[in-house]
Structures are given as C-alpha cells and as structure tokens.
Coordinates of C-alpha atoms in Angstrom, one line a residue:
M1 CA -5.2 0.1 30.1
N2 CA -2.6 2.9 30.1
S3 CA -3.7 6.1 28.4
N4 CA -0.9 5.9 25.9
L5 CA -2.9 2.7 24.8
M6 CA -6.1 4.6 25.4
E7 CA -5.1 7.0 22.8
M8 CA -4.4 5.2 20.2
T9 CA -7.0 3.5 20.2
T10 CA -9.8 5.6 19.9
T11 CA -7.7 7.4 17.3
T12 CA -7.3 4.2 15.2
T13 CA -10.1 2.0 15.5
E14 CA -12.9 2.1 12.5
E15 CA -14.6 -0.9 13.1
E16 CA -16.7 -1.9 16.1
E17 CA -20.3 0.2 16.0
D18 CA -19.9 0.0 12.1
D19 CA -20.7 -4.1 12.7
S20 CA -24.6 -4.0 14.0
L21 CA -25.0 -2.0 11.1
L22 CA -24.2 -4.1 8.8
R23 CA -25.6 -7.3 10.7
N24 CA -28.6 -5.6 10.6
G25 CA -28.8 -4.6 7.0
K26 CA -28.8 -8.0 6.4
S27 CA -32.0 -9.2 8.9
L28 CA -33.6 -7.0 6.6
S29 CA -33.1 -7.5 3.2
L30 CA -33.9 -11.2 4.0
Q31 CA -37.4 -10.2 5.0
I32 CA -38.7 -8.9 1.4
S33 CA -40.6 -10.9 0.0
P34 CA -40.1 -10.3 -3.8
Q35 CA -43.3 -11.3 -4.5
H36 CA -44.9 -8.5 -2.2
K37 CA -46.1 -5.5 -4.8
S38 CA -47.7 -3.6 -2.0
N39 CA -46.5 0.2 -1.7
K40 CA -45.4 0.0 2.2
A41 CA -43.3 -3.1 1.2
K42 CA -41.9 -1.2 -1.9
I43 CA -41.2 1.7 0.3
V44 CA -39.9 -0.9 3.0
V45 CA -37.5 -2.1 -0.2
L46 CA -35.9 1.4 -0.9
V47 CA -35.0 1.3 2.8
T48 CA -33.4 -1.3 2.8
C49 CA -31.2 -1.1 -0.5
L50 CA -30.7 2.3 2.0
L51 CA -29.6 0.6 5.0
T52 CA -27.4 -2.1 3.0
T53 CA -25.3 -0.2 0.9
I54 CA -24.6 2.5 3.6
A55 CA -23.7 -1.2 5.4
I56 CA -21.2 -2.7 2.9
L57 CA -19.5 0.6 2.7
Q58 CA -18.7 0.8 6.0
A59 CA -17.9 -2.6 6.7
D60 CA -14.3 -1.9 6.4
S61 CA -12.3 -0.3 9.1
D62 CA -10.3 1.7 6.3
W63 CA -13.9 3.6 6.3
L64 CA -15.7 3.0 9.8
Q65 CA -15.6 5.1 13.0
A66 CA -14.0 8.4 11.2
F67 CA -17.6 9.3 10.4
K68 CA -18.5 10.0 14.0
R69 CA -14.7 11.1 15.5
H70 CA -13.8 13.8 12.9
G71 CA -16.4 16.2 11.2
T72 CA -16.2 17.3 7.5
V73 CA -12.8 17.4 5.9
G74 CA -11.5 20.6 4.5
R75 CA -11.8 20.8 1.0
D76 CA -8.6 23.4 0.1
D77 CA -6.9 22.5 -2.4
K78 CA -4.2 23.1 -0.1
D79 CA -5.2 19.8 2.7
G80 CA -3.2 17.8 0.1
P81 CA -4.0 14.3 -1.0
G82 CA -7.5 12.4 -0.6
V83 CA -9.0 16.2 -0.4
V84 CA -11.5 16.1 -3.2
S85 CA -11.6 19.9 -4.3
G86 CA -14.8 21.3 -6.3
S87 CA -14.8 22.1 -9.9
G88 CA -17.3 20.9 -11.9
K89 CA -15.1 18.9 -13.7
D90 CA -13.8 17.1 -10.3
D91 CA -17.0 16.6 -9.2
A92 CA -18.1 15.3 -12.4
L93 CA -15.2 13.0 -12.3
E94 CA -15.9 12.0 -7.9
A95 CA -19.5 11.0 -8.9
E96 CA -17.9 8.4 -11.4
I97 CA -15.6 6.6 -8.9
K98 CA -18.0 6.4 -6.4
K99 CA -20.7 4.6 -8.9
K100 CA -17.6 3.0 -9.5
Y101 CA -16.8 1.5 -7.0
G102 CA -20.6 1.6 -4.5
F103 CA -19.9 4.3 -3.3
V104 CA -22.5 6.3 -4.7
N105 CA -24.4 7.2 -1.5
A106 CA -21.4 7.7 0.8
S107 CA -20.9 10.5 3.3
K108 CA -18.5 13.0 1.6
Q109 CA -16.7 13.5 4.7
D110 CA -13.7 12.4 6.3
A111 CA -12.2 9.0 5.8
V112 CA -14.4 8.5 2.5
D113 CA -13.6 11.8 1.5
S114 CA -10.7 11.0 1.1
A115 CA -10.8 8.1 0.2
V116 CA -12.4 9.3 -3.7
G117 CA -9.7 12.2 -3.5
Y118 CA -6.5 9.6 -3.4
V119 CA -8.4 7.6 -6.2
I120 CA -9.1 11.2 -8.3
E121 CA -5.3 12.3 -8.1
Q122 CA -3.7 9.0 -8.9
Q123 CA -6.0 9.1 -11.8
K124 CA -4.9 12.4 -12.9
A125 CA -1.2 11.7 -12.4
L126 CA -1.9 9.1 -14.6
E127 CA -3.3 11.2 -17.6
A128 CA -0.6 13.3 -17.3
A129 CA 2.0 10.6 -17.0
E130 CA 0.4 9.6 -20.8
A131 CA -0.4 12.3 -21.9
A132 CA 4.0 13.9 -21.1
E133 CA 4.9 10.2 -22.4
A134 CA 2.5 10.6 -26.2
E135 CA 4.0 13.6 -25.3
A136 CA 8.0 12.7 -25.6
E137 CA 6.9 10.0 -28.2
D138 CA 6.5 12.7 -30.8
S139 CA 9.9 14.0 -29.6
N140 CA 11.8 11.3 -30.1
N141 CA 10.3 10.2 -33.6
N142 CA 11.7 13.7 -35.1
N143 CA 15.1 12.6 -33.9
N144 CA 15.5 8.9 -34.8
N145 CA 18.9 9.1 -36.6
N146 CA 20.7 10.2 -33.7
N147 CA 18.4 7.9 -31.3
N148 CA 19.5 5.2 -33.9
N149 CA 23.3 5.5 -34.6
N150 CA 23.4 6.0 -30.4
N151 CA 21.4 2.9 -30.0
N152 CA 23.9 1.5 -32.0
N153 CA 26.9 2.7 -30.5
N154 CA 25.2 1.3 -27.1
N155 CA 24.2 -2.4 -28.5
N156 CA 28.0 -2.4 -29.5
N157 CA 28.9 -2.0 -26.2
N158 CA 26.3 -4.2 -23.8
N159 CA 26.8 -7.3 -26.5
S160 CA 28.8 -9.6 -24.7
N161 CA 26.4 -9.1 -21.6
N162 CA 23.0 -9.6 -24.0
D163 CA 24.6 -12.8 -25.9
E164 CA 24.6 -14.6 -22.6
C165 CA 21.2 -13.9 -21.2
T166 CA 19.5 -13.3 -24.9
N167 CA 18.3 -16.6 -24.3
T168 CA 16.1 -16.7 -21.1
N169 CA 12.5 -17.2 -20.9
N170 CA 11.1 -14.3 -20.2
E171 CA 11.9 -10.6 -19.9
Y172 CA 12.5 -11.2 -15.8
S173 CA 14.9 -14.2 -16.7
K174 CA 17.2 -11.9 -18.4
Y175 CA 17.0 -9.5 -15.9
L176 CA 18.0 -11.9 -13.0
C177 CA 21.1 -13.4 -15.7
M178 CA 22.0 -9.8 -16.0
Q179 CA 22.6 -9.0 -12.1
R180 CA 24.9 -12.5 -12.0
L181 CA 27.0 -11.3 -14.6
A182 CA 26.6 -7.3 -13.0
A183 CA 27.9 -8.7 -9.7
S184 CA 30.6 -11.4 -11.2
A185 CA 32.0 -8.3 -13.2
G186 CA 31.9 -6.2 -10.0
A187 CA 29.1 -3.7 -11.1
P188 CA 28.9 -0.7 -9.3
P189 CA 25.8 -0.9 -6.3
C190 CA 22.7 1.5 -8.2
T191 CA 21.8 4.4 -6.7
I192 CA 18.3 5.5 -6.9
S193 CA 17.1 8.9 -6.3
M194 CA 13.1 10.2 -6.6
V195 CA 13.7 11.4 -10.1
S196 CA 15.6 8.2 -11.5
L197 CA 13.0 5.8 -9.8
K198 CA 10.2 8.0 -11.9
T199 CA 11.8 8.0 -14.7
E200 CA 14.2 4.5 -14.9
S201 CA 11.8 2.2 -13.2
L202 CA 11.1 -0.8 -15.8
I203 CA 8.0 -3.4 -15.3
L204 CA 8.9 -6.5 -16.6
Y205 CA 7.3 -10.0 -17.3
A206 CA 7.7 -13.2 -15.3
G207 CA 6.8 -15.7 -17.4
P208 CA 3.5 -17.8 -17.2
S209 CA 4.4 -20.6 -14.7
D210 CA 5.9 -17.5 -12.3
P211 CA 4.3 -18.5 -8.9
P212 CA 2.2 -15.7 -6.9
Q213 CA 5.7 -13.7 -4.3
Y214 CA 3.0 -15.0 -1.2
S215 CA -0.3 -16.3 -0.6
D216 CA -3.5 -15.2 0.9
S217 CA -2.1 -17.2 4.0
C218 CA 0.1 -14.2 5.5
G219 CA -0.2 -13.6 8.3
L220 CA -0.5 -10.0 7.8
L221 CA -3.1 -9.5 4.4
R222 CA -6.2 -8.8 5.2
S223 CA -8.6 -10.7 4.1
R224 CA -10.1 -8.2 2.2
Y225 CA -7.6 -7.5 -0.3
H226 CA -7.7 -11.2 -2.5
A227 CA -9.2 -11.9 -5.5
A228 CA -10.9 -15.4 -5.4
P229 CA -10.0 -18.0 -7.6
L230 CA -12.3 -18.0 -10.5
C231 CA -12.2 -14.3 -10.9
E232 CA -8.8 -14.5 -11.5
A233 CA -8.8 -17.5 -13.8
E234 CA -12.0 -15.5 -15.8
E235 CA -9.0 -12.6 -15.9
E236 CA -6.6 -14.8 -17.2
E237 CA -7.8 -15.6 -20.0
A238 CA -7.8 -11.6 -21.7
S239 CA -4.4 -11.2 -20.0
P240 CA -1.5 -12.0 -17.2
L241 CA -2.5 -11.8 -14.1
V242 CA -0.5 -8.9 -12.5
W243 CA 1.6 -10.7 -9.8
K244 CA 3.4 -12.4 -12.6
Y245 CA 5.2 -9.1 -13.2
R246 CA 8.3 -7.5 -11.3
M247 CA 9.5 -3.6 -10.8
V248 CA 13.5 -3.3 -11.4
H249 CA 15.5 -0.5 -11.8
R250 CA 16.3 -0.3 -15.9
P251 CA 20.2 -0.1 -14.9
A252 CA 19.8 -3.1 -13.1
F253 CA 17.9 -4.1 -15.9
E254 CA 21.3 -3.4 -18.6
G255 CA 23.7 -4.7 -16.6
K256 CA 24.9 -1.2 -15.5
C257 CA 24.8 -1.7 -11.9
V258 CA 24.0 -4.5 -9.3
A259 CA 20.0 -3.9 -7.5
P260 CA 20.0 -2.9 -3.7
D261 CA 19.4 -5.5 -1.4
V262 CA 16.1 -4.4 0.5
S263 CA 14.7 -7.1 2.3
P264 CA 15.6 -6.1 6.6
E265 CA 19.0 -7.5 6.4
G266 CA 19.9 -5.6 3.2
I267 CA 18.4 -2.2 5.0
K268 CA 20.2 -3.1 8.0
K269 CA 23.3 -3.2 5.8
A270 CA 23.2 0.2 3.8
Y271 CA 22.4 1.9 7.0
E272 CA 25.6 0.2 8.8
S273 CA 27.9 1.1 5.4
K274 CA 26.6 4.6 5.7
Y275 CA 26.2 5.5 9.4
I276 CA 30.2 4.3 10.4
N277 CA 29.8 5.6 13.8
R278 CA 26.1 4.3 14.0
N279 CA 25.3 1.8 17.2
R280 CA 24.7 -1.5 15.3
N281 CA 22.9 -3.0 17.6
R282 CA 20.3 -0.8 16.4
P283 CA 17.5 -1.8 14.3
V284 CA 17.1 0.0 11.3
N285 CA 13.0 1.9 12.1
I286 CA 10.3 2.9 9.5
M287 CA 7.1 4.1 9.9
F288 CA 4.2 4.5 6.7
M289 CA 1.7 6.8 7.3
G290 CA -1.5 7.5 5.3
L291 CA -5.1 5.4 4.4
S292 CA -6.0 1.9 3.7
F293 CA -3.3 2.3 0.2
M294 CA -0.7 3.1 2.4
G295 CA -0.9 -0.1 4.9
Q296 CA -0.9 -2.3 1.9
P297 CA 2.4 -1.3 0.5
F298 CA 2.8 -2.1 5.0
M299 CA 1.0 -5.4 4.2
S300 CA 3.0 -6.0 1.2
Y301 CA 6.7 -5.9 2.8
V302 CA 5.5 -7.6 5.4
C303 CA 5.0 -10.4 2.9
L304 CA 7.4 -10.2 1.1
N305 CA 9.7 -10.9 4.2
E306 CA 8.0 -12.8 6.3
E307 CA 10.1 -15.2 7.0
S308 CA 12.5 -13.0 8.3
I309 CA 10.3 -11.4 11.3
S310 CA 11.8 -12.2 14.7
F311 CA 10.4 -13.0 18.0
R312 CA 13.9 -13.2 19.4
E313 CA 13.3 -10.1 21.7
G314 CA 9.7 -10.9 23.1
S315 CA 6.5 -10.7 21.2
G316 CA 7.6 -10.0 17.8
G317 CA 5.9 -6.2 17.4
W318 CA 1.6 -5.6 17.8
L319 CA -1.6 -5.1 16.5
L320 CA -4.9 -3.7 17.5
G321 CA -7.4 -6.3 18.4
R322 CA -8.4 -7.6 20.9
D323 CA -8.4 -11.3 22.5
T324 CA -11.7 -12.3 23.2
K325 CA -15.3 -10.7 22.4
G326 CA -15.6 -8.7 25.7
D327 CA -12.3 -7.4 25.6
P328 CA -11.8 -3.3 24.7
D329 CA -10.3 -2.6 21.8
G330 CA -6.1 -2.5 22.5
F331 CA -2.9 -4.3 20.9
V332 CA -2.4 -8.2 20.7
P333 CA 0.5 -8.7 20.3
L334 CA 2.2 -10.5 17.0
E335 CA 3.8 -13.6 18.2
K336 CA 0.4 -14.4 19.4
V337 CA -1.6 -13.6 16.4
L338 CA 0.7 -15.7 13.8
K339 CA 1.4 -18.5 16.2
D340 CA 0.0 -21.3 15.1
G341 CA 0.0 -20.6 11.4
G342 CA -2.7 -17.5 12.6
K343 CA -3.7 -14.9 10.2
C344 CA -5.0 -11.2 11.2
T345 CA -7.9 -10.9 8.6
G346 CA -8.6 -7.8 9.8
Y347 CA -12.0 -8.5 11.5
E348 CA -13.7 -10.0 14.3
Q349 CA -14.5 -13.6 13.9
E350 CA -17.5 -14.0 13.3
H351 CA -16.8 -11.7 9.8
I352 CA -13.8 -13.2 8.4
A353 CA -16.1 -16.0 6.3
D354 CA -17.9 -12.8 4.8
W355 CA -15.1 -12.1 3.0
Y356 CA -14.6 -15.9 1.0
E357 CA -17.6 -16.9 -1.4
P358 CA -18.1 -20.5 -1.6
G359 CA -19.3 -20.2 -5.4
L360 CA -16.0 -18.3 -6.5
G361 CA -13.8 -21.3 -5.8
T362 CA -12.3 -23.4 -2.9
M363 CA -9.3 -21.0 -0.9
P364 CA -9.0 -22.1 2.8
I365 CA -11.3 -19.6 5.4
P366 CA -8.5 -18.2 7.4
H367 CA -7.8 -18.3 11.3
Q368 CA -7.3 -16.0 13.6
N369 CA -6.0 -16.3 17.1
V370 CA -7.7 -13.8 18.4
Y371 CA -10.9 -12.2 18.3
K372 CA -10.4 -9.6 16.4
C373 CA -7.1 -8.1 14.5
E374 CA -6.7 -5.4 12.5
T375 CA -3.3 -3.1 11.5
D376 CA -4.5 0.1 11.2
A377 CA -1.9 0.9 14.2
A378 CA 0.8 -1.8 13.9
Y379 CA 4.7 -2.7 14.8
V380 CA 6.9 -5.6 13.4
H381 CA 10.1 -6.8 14.3
F382 CA 12.6 -8.2 11.6
G383 CA 15.5 -10.2 12.6
T384 CA 17.8 -12.9 12.1
P385 CA 18.5 -15.5 15.3
S386 CA 21.4 -13.3 16.5
E387 CA 20.2 -9.8 15.5
E388 CA 17.2 -7.4 14.9
T389 CA 17.5 -6.0 12.0
M390 CA 14.3 -3.8 11.2
R391 CA 11.5 -2.7 12.6
L392 CA 8.1 -1.8 10.3
C393 CA 5.3 0.5 11.3
Y394 CA 1.8 1.4 10.2
K395 CA -0.1 4.4 11.4
Y396 CA -3.5 4.9 9.3
T397 CA -4.0 8.3 9.0
F398 CA -6.1 10.8 6.7
N399 CA -6.7 14.6 5.8
L400 CA -3.8 15.7 8.6
Q401 CA -4.4 19.6 8.8
Q402 CA -7.8 18.3 10.2
N403 CA -7.4 14.8 11.8
V404 CA -3.6 15.5 13.6
H405 CA -4.3 17.1 17.0
V406 CA -0.9 20.0 18.9
G407 CA 0.2 17.2 21.4
D408 CA -0.9 13.9 19.4
N409 CA 1.9 11.4 19.3
F410 CA 4.2 10.3 16.8
G411 CA 2.6 6.8 15.5
C412 CA 5.4 4.2 16.6
N413 CA 6.5 5.7 20.3
R414 CA 3.5 3.1 22.0
K415 CA 4.7 0.7 24.6
A416 CA 3.1 -2.3 26.2
G417 CA 3.4 -5.1 28.0
F418 CA 4.7 -7.7 25.8
G419 CA 6.8 -5.4 23.1
F420 CA 7.7 -1.4 22.7
G421 CA 7.1 0.9 19.4
F422 CA 10.5 3.1 18.7
D423 CA 9.9 7.4 18.8
I424 CA 11.1 10.0 16.3
R425 CA 15.0 9.9 18.2
E426 CA 14.7 6.4 16.3
A427 CA 13.0 6.9 13.6
D428 CA 15.1 6.5 10.2
A429 CA 12.7 6.8 7.6
I430 CA 9.1 7.8 7.4
F431 CA 6.8 6.8 3.8
A432 CA 4.1 8.7 3.7
L433 CA 0.5 8.8 1.8
H434 CA 0.9 12.6 2.5
S435 CA 1.9 15.5 0.5
V436 CA 5.1 17.2 1.8
E437 CA 2.7 20.2 2.5
E438 CA 0.6 18.3 4.5
L439 CA 3.7 16.3 6.3
T440 CA 5.3 19.8 6.8
Q441 CA 2.3 22.6 7.9
Y442 CA 0.5 20.0 10.4
Y443 CA 1.7 17.0 11.2
L444 CA 5.2 17.6 11.7
P445 CA 4.6 21.2 13.9
R446 CA 2.1 19.2 15.8
T447 CA 3.3 16.4 16.8
V448 CA 4.8 15.1 20.8
G449 CA 8.3 13.4 19.1
F450 CA 8.9 11.4 22.3
E451 CA 7.7 11.1 26.0
G452 CA 8.5 14.1 27.5
A453 CA 9.0 17.0 24.9
A454 CA 7.3 19.5 23.2
P455 CA 5.0 19.4 20.6
G456 CA 6.6 20.3 17.2
I457 CA 9.3 18.2 15.3
N458 CA 12.3 19.8 13.5
L459 CA 13.6 17.9 11.1
N460 CA 17.0 19.7 11.8
E461 CA 17.6 18.1 15.1
Y462 CA 17.8 14.5 12.9
P463 CA 19.4 14.6 10.5
D464 CA 19.6 10.9 9.8
L465 CA 15.8 11.0 9.4
N466 CA 14.7 11.0 5.9
V467 CA 11.0 11.8 5.1
V468 CA 9.4 10.3 2.2
S469 CA 6.4 11.3 0.1
V470 CA 4.9 8.8 -1.7
N471 CA 2.3 10.3 -3.8
D472 CA 4.3 11.4 -7.2
I473 CA 5.1 7.3 -6.6
Y474 CA 2.5 5.0 -6.5
E475 CA -0.4 4.0 -8.3
A476 CA 0.2 6.5 -11.5
L477 CA 3.7 5.5 -12.2
V478 CA 3.4 1.8 -11.1
L479 CA 0.5 1.2 -14.2
R480 CA 1.6 3.3 -16.4
L481 CA 4.5 1.1 -16.6
L482 CA 2.5 -2.0 -15.7
G483 CA 0.9 -1.0 -19.2
E484 CA 3.9 -0.1 -21.8
A485 CA 5.2 -4.2 -20.1
Q486 CA 2.1 -5.8 -21.2
K487 CA 2.2 -4.0 -24.7
R488 CA 5.9 -4.6 -25.3
N489 CA 5.0 -8.1 -24.7
G490 CA 2.1 -8.6 -27.6
F491 CA -0.7 -8.4 -24.4
K492 CA -3.6 -6.8 -23.7
T493 CA -3.2 -3.9 -21.3
W494 CA -4.8 -2.9 -18.2
K495 CA -6.4 0.0 -19.5
E496 CA -7.6 -1.9 -22.3
V497 CA -8.8 -4.7 -20.4
K498 CA -10.2 -2.1 -18.5
E499 CA -11.8 -0.5 -21.5
E500 CA -13.4 -3.6 -22.9
G501 CA -15.4 -5.0 -20.0
D502 CA -17.7 -3.8 -18.5
N503 CA -15.4 -2.7 -14.1
F504 CA -13.0 -5.3 -15.3
E505 CA -10.3 -4.0 -13.1
M506 CA -7.2 -6.2 -13.4
V507 CA -5.3 -4.5 -10.4
K508 CA -7.9 -4.3 -7.5
A509 CA -9.1 -6.9 -5.4
R510 CA -12.1 -9.3 -5.9
P511 CA -13.1 -10.9 -2.7
K512 CA -16.5 -11.1 -3.3
A513 CA -17.3 -10.6 -6.7
C514 CA -16.3 -11.2 -10.2
M515 CA -16.9 -8.8 -13.5
P516 CA -18.7 -7.4 -14.6
K517 CA -20.2 -6.9 -10.6
P518 CA -17.7 -3.6 -9.4
P519 CA -14.4 -4.6 -7.9
D520 CA -13.1 -3.5 -4.3
V521 CA -11.4 -0.4 -4.0
H522 CA -8.4 -1.5 -3.0
Y523 CA -5.6 -2.6 -4.6
R524 CA -5.2 -7.0 -5.3
M525 CA -2.8 -8.3 -3.2
P526 CA -0.1 -9.6 -4.6
G527 CA -0.1 -7.2 -7.1
I528 CA 1.0 -3.2 -7.5
T529 CA 1.2 -2.9 -3.8
D530 CA 5.1 -5.0 -4.0
F531 CA 6.2 -3.5 -6.5
A532 CA 5.7 0.6 -5.1
V533 CA 7.2 -1.1 -2.0
E534 CA 10.7 -2.9 -3.0
M535 CA 10.9 0.5 -5.3
W536 CA 10.9 2.7 -2.1
M537 CA 13.2 0.4 -0.2
A538 CA 15.6 0.4 -3.2
M539 CA 15.2 3.8 -3.1
L540 CA 16.2 4.8 0.5
V541 CA 18.9 2.6 0.2
G542 CA 19.9 4.9 -2.9
L543 CA 19.8 7.5 -1.1
L544 CA 22.3 6.4 1.5
E545 CA 24.9 5.2 -1.5
E546 CA 25.0 8.1 -3.4
G547 CA 24.8 10.0 -0.3
D548 CA 22.3 12.2 0.0
G549 CA 20.3 11.1 2.6
G550 CA 20.4 11.9 5.4
G551 CA 20.8 15.3 4.8
G552 CA 18.8 17.6 7.5
N553 CA 15.0 18.9 6.7
N554 CA 15.7 16.1 4.4
V555 CA 11.6 16.1 3.0
V556 CA 12.0 14.2 0.1
H557 CA 9.6 14.6 -2.6
S558 CA 9.0 15.5 -6.7

C-alpha cells in the first residue's frame, strides 16, 4: 500500500479495535445469572453493564478509534461546531442529550464530544428560530390589515395558475402542477441564495400513498440509519412519516420560477452555462466534509441519484474497506461493492445482522461483497453513457483545530489502483459541517491542496471554488419547516409527538428498538438529510445563476 493510502486509512478508519470490545461486552453479559444474589455477582453485573454501555457507544465507526488517536477536544467556543462549551446551562443540556441517546458514560473526548456539541448547537439554533418566528408572528398580527390588502392583490395575480392546480391531492402535487405551468410559461430559473434558502424554503406534505424515494437497499446507505418496520408502523399512528414530505423553494411552489435540476446532469449543465470556457469534458467535483451527520447527506445524494452512478471510467469510485478479513484497511472499488446488488453496510460482515432485529419486522439482511466497507472516506462517479457528470467525495472530519495538521492532504486527492480522486485545483464546491472560522483558520491554512504544493490553500487562487458552511442550513432549519408543514396539514408536529411520547423522535433512526427506548443519535434515512442536501445543491445552482458564486474567497455563510 502506498503512503497516500496509508495516511488516509490511519486518519479515517474508526471501528476495528472496538469490535473486540463489543464482542467481549456481549460475552460477559451472557455469563451473568439473574438469580445469583451474591455480592461478587453484583459487582460483576455492575462491571458488565459499564462495559456493555461503552461497547454500545463505540459500536459505530463514527465514534471509534478517534479516542486513541487524537486526545482531548479543545473546549473554547472558537473551536467551532461540535465543541461543547463549559457553561452550567450547556453542561445540563449536554447531560440531557447524553442520557437521551445512551451516552451517559461517554468519554468527553473527540468524536463523541463533537457529536454531542453538534446536537446542542442545532437544538439551540432551533429554539432561537422558533423564538424569532413567534416574535415575527406577533409583529405580523399588528399589521394584518396591510397584509390582507397585499394578499388580495397577490391572489388576484395568481388566480389563473391556482385555479388549474387547486384540485390536486396534496401540497406536493400542487407544487408539481405549478412547476409544469411555470415551465410552459417560460418562467425564469429560481435563484436560491443562502439567505433565501433560510427565508423562502418550504416543506410540503406529499400524501399518504407517496413512496419513499429510496430504501435500505441503497448501496451506500449505512445499515444503522434505517427504522425497523414495526417502529415505523407504530410511529405512523401518531403522525405521517418524515419521508412523506418534500422540501422546496417557496417561489417555485408559487409558480414564479422553475426549480433547479439538482441531479448530477443538471448541476453539470448549470456549470457549463455559467462558465462558457469551462472544459466540458471535466465533471463537476464536489466534496462533503464533517462528522457522520455530514456523511448522511452524502449518502442521501448518492441514494437519490443511484441510477446515475457511472462505471464508464473504471470503478465508479472507491470506499474504505477490506476485501477479506486478513487484509489491512485500504480502499475497495465501488463497482465491486455494488456488484449483484451488494451494499456498503458500514460494518464487518459478521456484524451486519446486528442492525436488523428479527422481532421488529421483516427486513432482508443485505449482502456485502467485501469483508468490510464504510464511507468515512468515499468517492463516487456519476454520469451518463456518453459523459461523466459529477464526482462526489466525502471525508469524515471533526474539530479541525485539533485534528488537521500542517501538511495534511486535501480529502479527495487520494489515488488507488482502480480509480482516482480530484485535488483542490479541480474542486468546484466544498460543503462543510464546520464553521467558517474553522475552515479559514485551521483547515485551509494547513492543508496541501495537491501533490507537490506547500501547505496552505489560498482561495484567491481558486476563484471558481465555492466553500459552503452548512451549519445554519441543516437540522434546525429543516425541523422548523417540518413542524410548520405538519401543523398546516393538521398533523401532530414532530415536537408534539416527542413531548407526548418518551424518547419518541420520529426524525431519528431506530434500527434496533422502538419507543420508548432511546433512538439512535443519527437521522433516519430516508428523511431530513434528503431535504437538506437537495436544497444545498439547489443553492449551489442558484449561486451560479445569479452570478455571485465563483467569486474569490467565496466562503458562503450566514
């Protein structure tokens, strides 16, 4: 294995050593006899519970090995997202979150600390958005007369379109109708900026018979991120499932503009339209970076566009993994992983079945063509039979101040015998679950953009590169809009469902236990990660349309 492969492997693989801990914890628990009441037995029980708790915590590659590699996370606010501050209020919130998701005995280090910090930040952002919305509603109520007059005028202007689309079955059907009319009338393309994404996005109910956009059979969907069938059936009695909604741009819903095509083909066309002199043989190259919460939108985009994966130039991409149990960690070709309906489950073969509880409904246990496969470093080609349209890369990262070192390579420029990545010179966009400060202070100055370059990426040298911090356009935004959609359609909101049922979180994964047991800390898929990634891509196309994308130092943020 060459040095580049070795470097990537040692900084992203996060499961191997802790599998033995998981197995040891399970074997110990099986030796306990519940009828044995001696003091010695009680001590063994306590120790076993502790070991099992740690094992469960460390069962996911998103938390593993980092404990051994990186030391303690800094706790200064300047560290950016995922770093827990030290105030008493935050400590109480941290304790509440750790208890909710089974992290009570978690080490306050590295990935776990960053993950808990991320959840705290999103919760705070949601509370702030709800408070601002309530204040805005009060203000609007004081101006009802003026608003009513304006609304009457707007209604008169839109009546012709609305009449034709009024008798649709649901909100999303109406949106599709309005989009057909807008396209036939030659409406302009929607231009979606960071600001308008926050202020003019809308989530719509797609109806009771609307099918999910993909299933657990998606080749890159981690097995941990689904909800067991019985859990979903139980939850649907309270409110329609999350994947029965879609997120759109409000002006597109109103028929004022045509929504961007965010497929790989659509994004390539947008780039070619913006940059006339662009090499048309080069695909659009996009990188995602961040915690596992950012790996989920990467998986969403792949699953939503799985039919567009291209193998015309070799492997179709690469993933972290091992062909056989005795192999060292390295890369495996995507073509091999997906062959004959294969799947990258995120785990070693003997642990795949752990995420499919037989008592929670029938789900086929997926087949994995290699011994181990995970997406903590992943690279996917999209294309048509005639051209390659997009390359999408994901790199698992957290706490850039602590974990990015001077001389580290740009996350997608790894080469392997069956495929290749892209370096910073070919990158078109970076979507990061990191603050702008983290990116500009720690990541860009320390990173080597391409082979032979000195450390430090100067965005002035890459005027066509868009770098987007998604911190403010993710969970908090989507959950606020989802609640509005549920309320508008007369359903219990996710927040009401959560308050009425202990640990009843309908947006979180539930692969192993239904309510009232705690859900997984990750988002359920399909679900809100699909909403987020499609709007991020729409914003990218919108930036190209309105001309303020591609500017020097174009770090897009709130």
